CSV table of C-alpha atoms in Angstrom, one decimal:
chain,number,residue,atom,x,y,z
A,1,MET,CA,0.0,0.0,0.1
A,2,THR,CA,1.5,3.1,-1.2
A,3,SER,CA,2.0,5.9,1.5
A,4,TYR,CA,1.1,9.4,-0.2
A,5,PRO,CA,2.3,12.9,1.0
A,6,HIS,CA,-0.4,15.0,2.0
A,7,ASP,CA,-0.6,18.7,2.5
A,8,ARG,CA,-2.6,20.7,5.5
A,9,PHE,CA,-5.9,20.2,3.5
A,10,GLY,CA,-5.4,16.6,3.2
A,11,LEU,CA,-4.5,16.5,-0.9
A,12,ILE,CA,-2.0,14.8,-2.7
A,13,ARG,CA,-0.1,17.4,-5.0
A,14,ARG,CA,2.1,16.2,-8.0
A,15,GLU,CA,5.1,17.9,-6.6
A,16,ALA,CA,5.4,16.4,-3.2
A,17,ALA,CA,4.5,13.0,-4.9
A,18,LEU,CA,7.2,13.3,-7.3
A,19,ARG,CA,9.6,14.5,-4.3
A,20,ALA,CA,8.5,11.3,-2.6
A,21,GLY,CA,9.4,8.9,-5.4
A,22,ILE,CA,6.1,8.4,-6.7
A,23,SER,CA,5.6,9.0,-10.4
A,24,ASP,CA,2.6,10.4,-12.8
A,25,ALA,CA,2.0,7.0,-14.0
A,26,HIS,CA,1.8,5.3,-10.5
A,27,ARG,CA,-1.0,8.0,-9.3
A,28,ALA,CA,-2.8,8.1,-12.9
A,29,ALA,CA,-2.9,3.6,-12.3
A,30,ALA,CA,-4.3,4.6,-8.5
A,31,VAL,CA,-6.6,6.8,-10.0
A,32,LYS,CA,-8.0,4.0,-12.3
A,33,ARG,CA,-8.2,1.4,-9.6
A,34,GLY,CA,-10.1,3.8,-7.5
A,35,GLU,CA,-7.3,4.1,-4.8
A,36,LEU,CA,-7.2,7.9,-5.6
A,37,LEU,CA,-9.9,10.2,-6.8
A,38,ARG,CA,-8.7,12.9,-9.1
A,39,LEU,CA,-9.7,16.2,-8.2
A,40,VAL,CA,-7.9,18.5,-11.0
A,41,PRO,CA,-4.9,17.8,-12.8
A,42,GLY,CA,-2.1,17.3,-10.4
A,43,VAL,CA,-4.2,17.0,-7.3
A,44,ASP,CA,-5.7,13.9,-5.7
A,45,VAL,CA,-7.2,12.6,-2.8
A,46,GLU,CA,-7.8,9.1,-1.0
A,47,PRO,CA,-11.6,8.0,-1.1
A,48,SER,CA,-13.4,8.2,2.1
A,49,GLU,CA,-16.6,7.0,3.3
A,50,GLU,CA,-16.9,10.9,4.4
A,51,PHE,CA,-17.4,11.5,0.9
A,52,ASP,CA,-20.3,9.5,0.6
A,53,GLY,CA,-24.0,11.0,0.5
A,54,HIS,CA,-25.3,14.3,-0.1
A,55,GLU,CA,-23.1,16.1,2.5
A,56,GLY,CA,-20.3,13.8,1.6
A,57,ALA,CA,-20.3,15.1,-2.0
A,58,GLN,CA,-20.1,18.6,-0.5
A,59,LYS,CA,-17.2,17.7,1.6
A,60,LEU,CA,-15.7,16.7,-1.5
A,61,HIS,CA,-16.3,19.6,-3.6
A,62,ARG,CA,-14.8,21.6,-0.6
A,63,LEU,CA,-11.3,19.9,-1.4
A,64,LYS,CA,-12.0,20.1,-5.2
A,65,ALA,CA,-12.4,24.1,-4.6
A,66,ILE,CA,-9.4,24.3,-2.0
A,67,ALA,CA,-7.3,22.4,-5.0
A,68,VAL,CA,-8.5,24.8,-7.9
A,69,SER,CA,-8.0,28.1,-5.4
A,70,THR,CA,-4.4,26.6,-4.6
A,71,SER,CA,-3.4,25.4,-8.1
A,72,ASN,CA,-3.5,28.4,-10.2
A,73,LEU,CA,-5.3,26.4,-13.1
A,74,GLY,CA,-6.4,29.4,-14.6
A,75,ALA,CA,-4.0,32.5,-15.7
A,76,GLY,CA,-4.1,35.9,-13.9
A,77,LYS,CA,-5.0,36.7,-10.3
A,78,VAL,CA,-6.7,34.0,-8.0
A,79,LEU,CA,-10.4,35.0,-7.8
A,80,PRO,CA,-12.4,34.4,-4.6
A,81,LEU,CA,-14.4,31.3,-4.3
A,82,SER,CA,-18.2,31.7,-4.1
A,83,HIS,CA,-21.7,30.1,-4.4
A,84,ALA,CA,-21.7,26.4,-3.9
A,85,SER,CA,-17.9,26.5,-3.4
A,86,ALA,CA,-17.7,29.1,-0.8
A,87,ALA,CA,-20.7,27.1,0.9
A,88,SER,CA,-18.7,24.0,1.2
A,89,LEU,CA,-15.7,26.3,3.1
A,90,HIS,CA,-18.0,27.8,5.3
A,91,GLY,CA,-19.6,24.2,6.2
A,92,LEU,CA,-23.0,25.9,5.0
A,93,PRO,CA,-25.1,22.5,3.8
A,94,LEU,CA,-27.1,23.2,0.7
A,95,LEU,CA,-30.0,21.1,-1.0
A,96,LYS,CA,-28.8,19.5,-4.3
A,97,PRO,CA,-25.8,22.1,-4.6
A,98,ASP,CA,-24.4,22.8,-8.5
A,99,ILE,CA,-20.8,21.2,-7.5
A,100,ASP,CA,-19.7,20.0,-11.2
A,101,ARG,CA,-17.0,22.8,-11.1
A,102,VAL,CA,-15.9,25.2,-8.8
A,103,HIS,CA,-17.7,28.7,-8.5
A,104,VAL,CA,-15.4,31.9,-8.4
A,105,THR,CA,-16.6,35.8,-8.7
A,106,THR,CA,-14.7,38.1,-11.0
A,107,GLY,CA,-15.8,41.3,-9.4
A,108,ARG,CA,-16.7,42.6,-12.9
A,109,VAL,CA,-19.9,43.0,-14.4
A,110,ALA,CA,-19.4,41.3,-17.5
A,111,GLY,CA,-17.0,38.2,-18.7
A,112,GLY,CA,-18.4,35.4,-17.1
A,113,SER,CA,-17.7,31.8,-18.5
A,114,ILE,CA,-17.8,28.0,-17.8
A,115,ARG,CA,-14.6,26.3,-18.1
A,116,SER,CA,-12.9,22.9,-17.4
A,117,HIS,CA,-13.0,22.9,-13.7
A,118,ARG,CA,-14.1,26.6,-13.0
A,119,HIS,CA,-17.4,28.4,-13.4
A,120,LEU,CA,-16.6,32.4,-13.5
A,121,HIS,CA,-19.4,34.4,-12.3
A,122,ALA,CA,-19.4,38.3,-13.7
A,123,ALA,CA,-20.8,40.1,-10.6
A,124,PRO,CA,-19.5,42.8,-8.3
A,125,LEU,CA,-18.1,42.5,-5.0
A,126,GLU,CA,-18.0,45.1,-2.1
A,127,ALA,CA,-14.7,44.5,0.3
A,128,ASP,CA,-17.0,43.6,3.0
A,129,GLU,CA,-18.5,40.6,1.3
A,130,LEU,CA,-15.1,38.9,1.0
A,131,VAL,CA,-13.1,36.8,4.0
A,132,ARG,CA,-11.2,34.1,4.4
A,133,CYS,CA,-11.7,30.6,5.2
A,134,ASP,CA,-8.5,28.0,5.8
A,135,GLY,CA,-6.6,30.8,4.4
A,136,LEU,CA,-8.7,31.2,1.1
A,137,LEU,CA,-10.3,34.1,0.1
A,138,VAL,CA,-14.3,33.3,-0.5
A,139,THR,CA,-17.1,35.3,-0.1
A,140,SER,CA,-18.8,36.1,3.0
A,141,LEU,CA,-21.4,33.8,4.8
A,142,GLU,CA,-24.3,36.3,4.2
A,143,ARG,CA,-23.0,36.7,0.3
A,144,THR,CA,-22.7,33.2,-0.1
A,145,ALA,CA,-26.2,32.5,1.0
A,146,VAL,CA,-27.7,35.2,-1.3
A,147,ASP,CA,-25.6,33.9,-4.2
A,148,VAL,CA,-26.8,30.4,-3.6
A,149,ALA,CA,-30.3,31.6,-3.0
A,150,THR,CA,-30.7,33.4,-6.3
A,151,SER,CA,-29.2,30.7,-8.1
A,152,GLY,CA,-32.2,28.0,-7.5
A,153,ASP,CA,-35.4,27.3,-6.9
A,154,PHE,CA,-37.4,28.1,-3.5
A,155,ALA,CA,-36.6,25.2,-1.4
A,156,GLN,CA,-33.1,25.8,-2.1
A,157,ALA,CA,-33.2,29.3,-1.5
A,158,LEU,CA,-35.0,28.6,2.1
A,159,THR,CA,-32.3,26.0,2.8
A,160,ALA,CA,-29.4,28.2,2.0
A,161,PHE,CA,-30.8,30.9,4.6
A,162,ASP,CA,-32.1,28.4,7.3
A,163,GLN,CA,-28.6,26.9,7.5
A,164,ALA,CA,-26.7,30.2,7.0
A,165,LEU,CA,-28.8,31.6,9.9
A,166,ARG,CA,-28.2,28.4,12.0
A,167,LEU,CA,-24.5,29.1,11.4
A,168,GLY,CA,-25.0,32.8,12.8
A,169,ALA,CA,-25.6,34.6,9.8
A,170,ASP,CA,-26.8,38.1,9.8
A,171,ARG,CA,-30.8,38.3,8.6
A,172,SER,CA,-30.4,42.2,7.6
A,173,LEU,CA,-27.4,42.2,6.3
A,174,MET,CA,-28.7,39.1,3.8
A,175,LEU,CA,-31.5,41.3,3.1
A,176,GLU,CA,-29.5,44.3,2.4
A,177,ILE,CA,-26.9,42.2,0.0
A,178,LEU,CA,-29.7,40.8,-1.6
A,179,VAL,CA,-31.4,43.9,-2.7
A,180,ARG,CA,-28.2,45.9,-3.4
A,181,ARG,CA,-28.7,45.1,-7.2
A,182,ARG,CA,-31.3,43.2,-9.2
A,183,ARG,CA,-30.8,39.5,-9.1
A,184,ARG,CA,-32.2,36.7,-11.1
A,185,ASN,CA,-34.6,35.0,-8.7
A,186,GLY,CA,-34.5,38.0,-6.6
A,187,LYS,CA,-38.1,37.7,-5.7
A,188,ILE,CA,-37.9,34.0,-5.0
A,189,ALA,CA,-34.9,34.7,-2.5
A,190,GLU,CA,-36.9,37.7,-0.8
A,191,ARG,CA,-39.9,35.2,0.0
A,192,ALA,CA,-37.4,32.3,1.2
A,193,LEU,CA,-35.7,34.8,3.4
A,194,ARG,CA,-38.8,36.1,4.9
A,195,PHE,CA,-39.4,32.1,6.0
A,196,ALA,CA,-36.0,31.6,7.2
A,197,SER,CA,-35.3,30.1,10.5
A,198,ALA,CA,-32.1,29.2,12.4
A,199,LEU,CA,-34.1,26.5,14.0
A,200,ALA,CA,-34.0,24.4,11.0
A,201,ASP,CA,-31.4,21.7,12.1
A,202,SER,CA,-30.8,20.0,8.5
A,203,VAL,CA,-31.2,20.2,4.7
A,204,GLY,CA,-33.8,17.9,5.2
A,205,GLU,CA,-35.8,19.9,7.5
A,206,SER,CA,-35.4,22.9,5.4
A,207,TRP,CA,-36.9,21.4,2.2
A,208,SER,CA,-39.4,19.8,4.1
A,209,ARG,CA,-40.6,23.1,5.5
A,210,ALA,CA,-40.3,24.3,1.7
A,211,GLN,CA,-42.8,21.8,1.0
A,212,ILE,CA,-45.2,23.1,3.7
A,213,ILE,CA,-44.8,26.4,2.9
A,214,ASP,CA,-45.7,26.1,-1.1
A,215,ALA,CA,-48.6,23.7,0.0
A,216,VAL,CA,-50.0,26.6,2.2
A,217,LEU,CA,-50.5,24.2,5.1
A,218,PRO,CA,-50.3,25.6,8.3
A,219,MET,CA,-47.2,26.6,10.0
A,220,PRO,CA,-45.6,24.0,12.5
A,221,ARG,CA,-43.4,25.1,15.3
A,222,LEU,CA,-40.0,24.0,15.1
A,223,GLN,CA,-37.8,22.2,17.5
A,224,GLN,CA,-40.2,22.2,20.6
A,225,GLU,CA,-39.2,20.3,23.5
A,226,ILE,CA,-41.7,17.9,25.9
A,227,VAL,CA,-41.0,15.7,28.6
A,228,VAL,CA,-42.3,12.2,28.5
A,229,ALA,CA,-43.7,9.7,31.2
A,230,SER,CA,-40.2,8.3,31.4
A,231,GLY,CA,-38.9,11.9,32.5
A,232,ARG,CA,-36.9,12.3,29.2
A,233,THR,CA,-36.9,15.5,27.3
A,234,TYR,CA,-37.4,15.2,23.9
A,235,ARG,CA,-37.3,18.0,20.9
A,236,THR,CA,-39.4,17.5,17.7
A,237,ASP,CA,-38.5,18.7,14.0
A,238,PHE,CA,-42.1,19.9,13.6
A,239,ASP,CA,-45.5,20.2,15.8
A,240,TRP,CA,-48.8,21.6,14.9
A,241,ASP,CA,-50.2,22.8,18.4
A,242,TRP,CA,-49.0,19.3,20.0
A,243,ARG,CA,-51.7,17.6,18.1
A,244,LEU,CA,-49.5,16.6,15.1
A,245,VAL,CA,-45.8,16.0,15.2
A,246,GLY,CA,-44.0,15.7,12.0
A,247,GLU,CA,-40.0,14.4,12.0
A,248,PHE,CA,-37.7,14.1,8.9
A,249,ASP,CA,-35.5,10.9,9.5
A,250,GLY,CA,-32.3,11.3,7.5
A,251,MET,CA,-29.5,8.7,8.0
A,252,THR,CA,-27.1,11.4,8.7
A,253,LYS,CA,-29.2,12.3,11.6
A,254,TYR,CA,-28.7,9.0,13.0
A,255,GLY,CA,-25.4,9.4,12.7
A,256,ARG,CA,-25.3,12.5,14.6
A,257,LEU,CA,-27.5,10.9,17.3
A,258,ARG,CA,-25.2,7.7,17.7
A,259,ARG,CA,-23.6,7.4,21.0
A,260,ARG,CA,-20.4,5.8,21.4
A,261,GLY,CA,-20.1,2.3,20.8
A,262,GLU,CA,-23.6,2.2,19.4
A,263,SER,CA,-24.3,1.4,15.7
A,264,VAL,CA,-26.7,3.4,13.3
A,265,ALA,CA,-29.4,0.8,13.7
A,266,ASP,CA,-29.2,0.7,17.3
A,267,ALA,CA,-29.5,4.5,17.0
A,268,VAL,CA,-32.5,4.0,14.9
A,269,ILE,CA,-34.2,1.6,17.2
A,270,ARG,CA,-33.9,4.2,20.3
A,271,GLU,CA,-35.4,6.9,17.8
A,272,LYS,CA,-38.6,4.5,17.1
A,273,LEU,CA,-38.6,3.9,21.0
A,274,ARG,CA,-38.4,7.9,21.4
A,275,GLU,CA,-41.4,8.3,19.1
A,276,ASP,CA,-43.3,5.9,20.8
A,277,GLU,CA,-43.3,8.0,24.1
A,278,ILE,CA,-44.0,11.1,22.4
A,279,ARG,CA,-47.1,9.5,20.9
A,280,ASP,CA,-48.1,8.3,24.2
A,281,THR,CA,-48.0,12.1,25.2
A,282,GLY,CA,-51.0,12.5,22.7
A,283,PRO,CA,-50.1,13.6,19.1
A,284,MET,CA,-50.3,11.8,16.2
A,285,VAL,CA,-46.8,11.5,14.6
A,286,VAL,CA,-45.7,11.2,10.9
A,287,ARG,CA,-42.5,10.5,9.6
A,288,TRP,CA,-40.6,10.9,6.5
A,289,ILE,CA,-37.4,10.2,4.5
A,290,TRP,CA,-35.3,11.8,1.6
A,291,SER,CA,-37.0,9.8,-0.8
A,292,ASP,CA,-40.5,10.9,0.4
A,293,LEU,CA,-39.3,14.6,-0.3
A,294,GLU,CA,-38.0,13.6,-3.6
A,295,ARG,CA,-41.7,12.5,-4.5
A,296,ASP,CA,-43.6,15.1,-2.5
A,297,LEU,CA,-45.1,12.5,-0.3
A,298,PRO,CA,-45.1,14.1,3.1
A,299,ILE,CA,-47.5,16.9,2.2
A,300,PRO,CA,-50.9,14.8,1.4
A,301,ARG,CA,-50.0,12.8,4.6
A,302,LEU,CA,-49.5,15.8,6.5
A,303,ARG,CA,-52.8,17.4,5.0
A,304,ASN,CA,-55.0,14.6,5.8
A,305,ARG,CA,-53.7,14.2,9.1
A,306,LEU,CA,-54.4,18.1,9.7
A,307,ALA,CA,-57.5,17.9,8.1
A,308,THR,CA,-58.7,15.0,10.4
A,309,LEU,CA,-57.8,17.2,13.5
A,310,GLY,CA,-59.6,19.9,11.9
A,311,MET,CA,-56.7,22.4,11.5
A,312,ALA,CA,-56.6,22.2,7.5
A,313,ALA,CA,-59.2,22.2,4.6
């Protein structure tokens, strides 16, 4: 098994590999066998389970963004990372982000283009909209959320703003950046910002709420706590006057809930017991998963339950 030299980001760079006596041919063969992942020419990374799933894809994109930003693939000055690429540096989880290429913003009003590894966005940049993450120049958390929100649909915009607020973004500053200039999808983003909440704990919860909003269902409370008969205190994703509880189940969620020495299956079983204890306090409980959101399945189920309770038509 080859021991590859890594930089501080965990990247394997051609120059360091050659100094360690590892040839280009060796690395190319390792990429072909799946022992390395090629991010951009001259920069690889070793595969990891951390890159699996929706959030894992963003983690891998973060490394690709770093590789592009530090490899001078394009002529001229290094441009600040922006959009989904800046989000990956900020640790801002997104809904179905555009991560085929690394996004940068030029600071100019014209001249955007799409290249092999980079998407160049032509847009003005204010000095207060730029920060450094891990030593790299990126758009600020607020500017990044606005850029993402105006590049997608309502659910993607709500997710970007929810998760930015959860990370400590300033709502009034995001609104100020949003209205500084005319933007495509600006009205969609403004609507999403009005509904955005720092209480949304995950991308799945933000997407769930976007579907609830678009369906014009009664708005639920978020992250409410309840003390059950056993004396335990639980927090639910959504509830309607404690008569109906809604829960988004994501495998990442169970990974977060898993205790030391506990498997994901153990965490799932414990979560099911939690549901039983919540149900014993009175409310109906509706659960859904990512694939349900893909097929818009939670809404008819929620509407039916709410109608049964006399809370929706």
